[in-house]
């Protein structure tokens, strides 16, 4: 990249970004300022408090509205290409969790996927290619995903339920129908799709698996962020 870029904070993804940029700048020298997906108040203050009109802040989506509305604040994670690549990395991260957390092969594991957006579809495809027969659920249902009204009838079959839906779909009524040793993996962001209070009361094991690309494959996750930043820097996107 030819632009003067600085990357502030973040997980291992952003460590790789800093290595790729290879710039030792202070924030006043930078043309592009990269923020992580969930910057704290300190990073937000660094990026925006003394922002010049000729500087651009690149953010991942999770910043307050008053900053998102600024003309020189640009989201690097909104393109369909990025979202699909990130969904694939997230699905790979879920596979890693399934392999390490369940004492069966994937072929012998009955996995339910709640939510059938980008991540749900990617995970369904990966599991199917490995010989697993996942069951997917969505609000509308289609030829690959069934409606939630059938969840309770099928629940006893599941060894694991992976939620990708960003709204509550696994309430206490549904959770009661699961086996006691069924594993719950939450991939969606807050407010989540699993009723954790009910899961705790039912003594179901839960894993909140947020930001999987940054934990499981940070170098690849950094690469897709940099690809989007290059588009913004060189093509004005």
CSV table of C-alpha atoms in Angstrom, one decimal:
chain,number,residue,atom,x,y,z
A,1,UNK,CA,0.0,0.0,0.0
A,2,UNK,CA,1.3,3.5,-0.8
A,3,UNK,CA,-0.9,5.4,1.6
A,4,UNK,CA,0.3,6.3,5.1
A,5,UNK,CA,-1.6,3.9,7.3
A,6,UNK,CA,-1.8,3.3,11.0
A,7,UNK,CA,-3.6,0.4,12.7
A,8,UNK,CA,-4.9,0.9,16.3
A,9,UNK,CA,-5.4,-2.0,18.7
A,10,UNK,CA,-7.3,-5.1,18.0
A,11,UNK,CA,-6.8,-8.9,18.2
A,12,UNK,CA,-4.3,-11.1,16.3
A,13,UNK,CA,-5.8,-10.1,13.0
A,14,UNK,CA,-4.7,-6.5,13.5
A,15,UNK,CA,-1.2,-7.6,14.5
A,16,UNK,CA,-0.9,-9.2,11.1
A,17,UNK,CA,-2.2,-6.0,9.5
A,18,UNK,CA,0.4,-4.0,11.3
A,19,UNK,CA,3.1,-6.3,10.0
A,20,UNK,CA,1.7,-5.9,6.4
A,21,UNK,CA,1.6,-2.1,6.6
A,22,UNK,CA,5.1,-1.9,8.0
A,23,UNK,CA,4.6,1.8,8.9
A,24,UNK,CA,5.8,3.4,12.1
A,25,UNK,CA,3.7,6.5,12.1
A,26,UNK,CA,2.1,8.7,14.8
A,27,UNK,CA,-1.6,9.3,14.3
A,28,UNK,CA,-1.1,12.8,13.0
A,29,UNK,CA,1.0,11.5,10.0
A,30,UNK,CA,-1.5,8.9,8.9
A,31,UNK,CA,-3.8,9.2,6.0
A,32,UNK,CA,-5.8,6.1,6.8
A,33,UNK,CA,-6.5,5.0,10.4
A,34,UNK,CA,-7.7,1.4,10.9
A,35,UNK,CA,-9.8,0.5,13.8
A,36,UNK,CA,-10.6,-3.0,15.1
A,37,UNK,CA,-14.2,-4.4,15.0
A,38,UNK,CA,-15.0,-3.3,18.6
A,39,UNK,CA,-12.8,-0.4,19.6
A,40,UNK,CA,-12.9,0.8,23.1
A,41,UNK,CA,-13.4,4.4,24.1
A,42,UNK,CA,-9.6,5.0,24.2
A,43,UNK,CA,-9.2,4.0,20.6
A,44,UNK,CA,-12.3,5.9,19.5
A,45,UNK,CA,-10.9,9.0,21.1
A,46,UNK,CA,-7.5,8.5,19.5
A,47,UNK,CA,-9.1,8.1,16.1
A,48,UNK,CA,-11.8,10.8,16.1
A,49,UNK,CA,-11.0,13.5,18.6
A,50,UNK,CA,-8.4,15.4,16.5
A,51,UNK,CA,-9.4,13.9,13.1
A,52,UNK,CA,-8.5,16.2,10.1
A,53,UNK,CA,-10.7,16.5,7.0
A,54,UNK,CA,-7.9,14.8,4.9
A,55,UNK,CA,-7.8,11.7,7.2
A,56,UNK,CA,-10.0,8.7,6.9
A,57,UNK,CA,-11.0,6.3,9.7
A,58,UNK,CA,-11.6,2.7,8.5
A,59,UNK,CA,-13.9,0.8,10.9
A,60,UNK,CA,-15.3,-2.7,11.0
A,61,UNK,CA,-18.9,-1.8,11.8
A,62,UNK,CA,-19.2,-1.7,15.6
A,63,UNK,CA,-18.8,2.0,16.5
A,64,UNK,CA,-21.3,4.5,17.8
A,65,UNK,CA,-23.6,6.1,15.2
A,66,UNK,CA,-22.2,9.6,15.7
A,67,UNK,CA,-18.9,8.4,14.3
A,68,UNK,CA,-20.4,6.2,11.6
A,69,UNK,CA,-22.2,9.3,10.2
A,70,UNK,CA,-19.0,11.2,9.6
A,71,UNK,CA,-18.1,11.6,5.9
A,72,UNK,CA,-14.5,10.5,6.5
A,73,UNK,CA,-15.5,7.3,8.4
A,74,UNK,CA,-15.7,4.3,6.1
A,75,UNK,CA,-16.7,0.7,6.9
A,76,UNK,CA,-14.3,-1.9,5.5
A,77,UNK,CA,-16.5,-4.9,6.3
A,78,UNK,CA,-19.8,-4.2,4.5
A,79,UNK,CA,-19.1,-5.5,1.0
A,80,UNK,CA,-20.7,-8.8,0.0
A,81,UNK,CA,-17.3,-10.2,-1.0
A,82,UNK,CA,-15.9,-9.5,2.5
A,83,UNK,CA,-19.0,-10.9,4.3
A,84,UNK,CA,-18.9,-14.2,2.4
A,85,UNK,CA,-15.1,-14.7,3.0
A,86,UNK,CA,-15.6,-13.8,6.7
A,87,UNK,CA,-18.5,-16.3,6.9
A,88,UNK,CA,-16.3,-19.0,5.4
A,89,UNK,CA,-13.6,-18.3,8.0
A,90,UNK,CA,-16.2,-18.3,10.8
A,91,UNK,CA,-17.6,-21.7,9.6
A,92,UNK,CA,-14.0,-23.1,9.6
A,93,UNK,CA,-13.7,-21.9,13.2
A,94,UNK,CA,-16.9,-23.7,14.1
A,95,UNK,CA,-15.5,-26.9,12.6
A,96,UNK,CA,-12.4,-26.5,14.7
A,97,UNK,CA,-14.6,-26.2,17.9
A,98,UNK,CA,-16.7,-29.2,16.9
A,99,UNK,CA,-13.6,-31.4,16.4
A,100,UNK,CA,-12.0,-30.4,19.7
A,101,UNK,CA,-15.2,-30.2,21.9
A,102,UNK,CA,-17.1,-33.3,20.8
A,103,UNK,CA,-15.9,-36.9,21.5
A,104,UNK,CA,-17.1,-38.2,18.1
A,105,UNK,CA,-16.1,-37.8,14.5
A,106,UNK,CA,-18.1,-35.3,12.5
A,107,UNK,CA,-19.6,-38.1,10.5
A,108,UNK,CA,-21.2,-39.5,13.7
A,109,UNK,CA,-22.2,-36.1,15.1
A,110,UNK,CA,-25.7,-34.7,14.6
A,111,UNK,CA,-25.4,-31.0,14.2
A,112,UNK,CA,-28.2,-28.5,14.1
A,113,UNK,CA,-27.7,-25.0,12.7
A,114,UNK,CA,-30.1,-22.3,13.7
A,115,UNK,CA,-30.1,-19.4,11.3
A,116,UNK,CA,-29.4,-19.9,7.6
A,117,UNK,CA,-27.6,-16.7,6.5
A,118,UNK,CA,-24.1,-16.5,5.1
A,119,UNK,CA,-22.5,-18.3,8.1
A,120,UNK,CA,-25.2,-20.9,8.4
A,121,UNK,CA,-25.0,-21.8,4.7
A,122,UNK,CA,-21.2,-22.0,4.7
A,123,UNK,CA,-21.2,-24.2,7.8
A,124,UNK,CA,-23.9,-26.4,6.3
A,125,UNK,CA,-21.9,-26.8,3.1
A,126,UNK,CA,-18.7,-27.6,4.9
A,127,UNK,CA,-20.3,-30.2,7.2
A,128,UNK,CA,-22.0,-31.9,4.3
A,129,UNK,CA,-18.8,-32.1,2.3
A,130,UNK,CA,-17.2,-33.9,5.3
A,131,UNK,CA,-19.9,-36.6,5.4
A,132,UNK,CA,-21.9,-35.0,8.2
A,133,UNK,CA,-25.7,-34.6,7.8
A,134,UNK,CA,-26.5,-31.3,9.5
A,135,UNK,CA,-30.0,-30.1,10.1
A,136,UNK,CA,-30.6,-26.4,9.4
A,137,UNK,CA,-33.4,-24.2,10.6
A,138,UNK,CA,-34.6,-20.8,9.4
A,139,UNK,CA,-37.6,-18.6,9.9
A,140,UNK,CA,-39.0,-19.2,6.5
A,141,UNK,CA,-37.6,-22.6,5.7
A,142,UNK,CA,-36.6,-23.8,2.3
A,143,UNK,CA,-35.4,-26.9,0.5
A,144,UNK,CA,-32.2,-27.0,2.7
A,145,UNK,CA,-33.5,-25.5,5.9
A,146,UNK,CA,-36.6,-26.5,7.8
A,147,UNK,CA,-38.8,-24.1,9.9
A,148,UNK,CA,-38.3,-23.7,13.6
A,149,UNK,CA,-41.7,-25.3,14.3
A,150,UNK,CA,-40.0,-28.7,13.8
A,151,UNK,CA,-37.1,-28.0,16.1
A,152,UNK,CA,-38.7,-29.6,19.2
A,153,UNK,CA,-39.6,-32.7,17.4
A,154,UNK,CA,-36.0,-33.3,16.2
A,155,UNK,CA,-34.2,-31.9,19.2
A,156,UNK,CA,-33.3,-35.2,20.9
A,157,UNK,CA,-31.2,-36.2,17.9
A,158,UNK,CA,-28.8,-33.4,18.2
A,159,UNK,CA,-25.3,-33.6,19.7
A,160,UNK,CA,-24.6,-30.0,19.1
A,161,UNK,CA,-26.6,-26.9,18.1
A,162,UNK,CA,-24.7,-24.0,16.4
A,163,UNK,CA,-26.6,-20.7,16.5
A,164,UNK,CA,-25.9,-18.2,13.8
A,165,UNK,CA,-29.1,-16.2,14.1
A,166,UNK,CA,-28.8,-12.7,15.6
A,167,UNK,CA,-32.1,-12.9,17.4
A,168,UNK,CA,-33.5,-15.2,20.1
A,169,UNK,CA,-34.4,-18.5,18.5
A,170,UNK,CA,-33.4,-21.0,21.1
A,171,UNK,CA,-35.6,-20.2,24.0
A,172,UNK,CA,-36.2,-22.3,27.2
A,173,UNK,CA,-39.0,-24.2,25.5
A,174,UNK,CA,-36.8,-25.4,22.8
A,175,UNK,CA,-33.7,-26.0,25.0
A,176,UNK,CA,-35.7,-28.3,27.3
A,177,UNK,CA,-36.1,-30.7,24.4
A,178,UNK,CA,-32.4,-31.2,23.9
A,179,UNK,CA,-30.3,-34.0,25.3
A,180,UNK,CA,-28.5,-33.1,28.6
A,181,UNK,CA,-25.1,-33.5,26.9
A,182,UNK,CA,-26.0,-31.4,23.9
A,183,UNK,CA,-23.4,-28.7,23.2
A,184,UNK,CA,-24.5,-25.2,22.3
A,185,UNK,CA,-22.2,-23.0,20.3
A,186,UNK,CA,-23.2,-19.3,19.9
A,187,UNK,CA,-21.7,-17.6,16.9
A,188,UNK,CA,-24.0,-14.6,16.6
A,189,UNK,CA,-23.2,-11.3,18.2
A,190,UNK,CA,-25.2,-9.8,21.1
A,191,UNK,CA,-28.2,-10.0,21.8
A,192,UNK,CA,-27.5,-13.6,20.7
A,193,UNK,CA,-29.8,-16.4,19.7
A,194,UNK,CA,-29.5,-18.6,22.8
A,195,UNK,CA,-31.3,-18.0,26.1
A,196,UNK,CA,-28.2,-18.4,28.2
A,197,UNK,CA,-30.1,-18.1,31.5
A,198,UNK,CA,-32.3,-21.0,30.5
A,199,UNK,CA,-29.3,-23.0,29.2
A,200,UNK,CA,-27.5,-22.5,32.5
A,201,UNK,CA,-30.6,-23.6,34.5
A,202,UNK,CA,-30.9,-26.7,32.3
A,203,UNK,CA,-27.1,-27.4,32.8
A,204,UNK,CA,-26.4,-27.3,29.1
A,205,UNK,CA,-22.8,-26.6,28.1
A,206,UNK,CA,-22.5,-23.4,26.1
A,207,UNK,CA,-19.6,-21.8,24.2
A,208,UNK,CA,-19.8,-18.2,23.1
A,209,UNK,CA,-17.7,-18.2,20.0
A,210,UNK,CA,-17.5,-14.6,18.9
A,211,UNK,CA,-14.8,-13.3,16.5
A,212,UNK,CA,-13.8,-16.8,15.4
A,213,UNK,CA,-11.7,-15.6,12.4
A,214,UNK,CA,-9.6,-13.5,14.7
A,215,UNK,CA,-9.0,-16.4,17.0
A,216,UNK,CA,-8.7,-19.4,14.6
A,217,UNK,CA,-7.3,-18.0,11.4
A,218,UNK,CA,-6.1,-14.4,12.2
A,219,UNK,CA,-3.6,-14.2,9.2
A,220,UNK,CA,-6.3,-15.1,6.7
A,221,UNK,CA,-8.8,-12.8,8.5
A,222,UNK,CA,-6.2,-10.0,8.2
A,223,UNK,CA,-5.8,-10.7,4.5
A,224,UNK,CA,-9.5,-10.2,3.7
A,225,UNK,CA,-9.5,-6.9,5.7
A,226,UNK,CA,-6.5,-5.6,3.9
A,227,UNK,CA,-8.1,-6.5,0.5
A,228,UNK,CA,-11.1,-4.4,1.4
A,229,UNK,CA,-8.9,-1.5,2.6
A,230,UNK,CA,-6.9,-1.6,-0.7
A,231,UNK,CA,-10.2,-1.2,-2.6
A,232,UNK,CA,-11.1,1.8,-0.4
A,233,UNK,CA,-7.6,3.3,-0.7
A,234,UNK,CA,-7.1,2.8,-4.5
A,235,UNK,CA,-10.6,2.7,-6.0
A,236,UNK,CA,-12.5,5.1,-3.8
A,237,UNK,CA,-15.0,2.4,-2.6
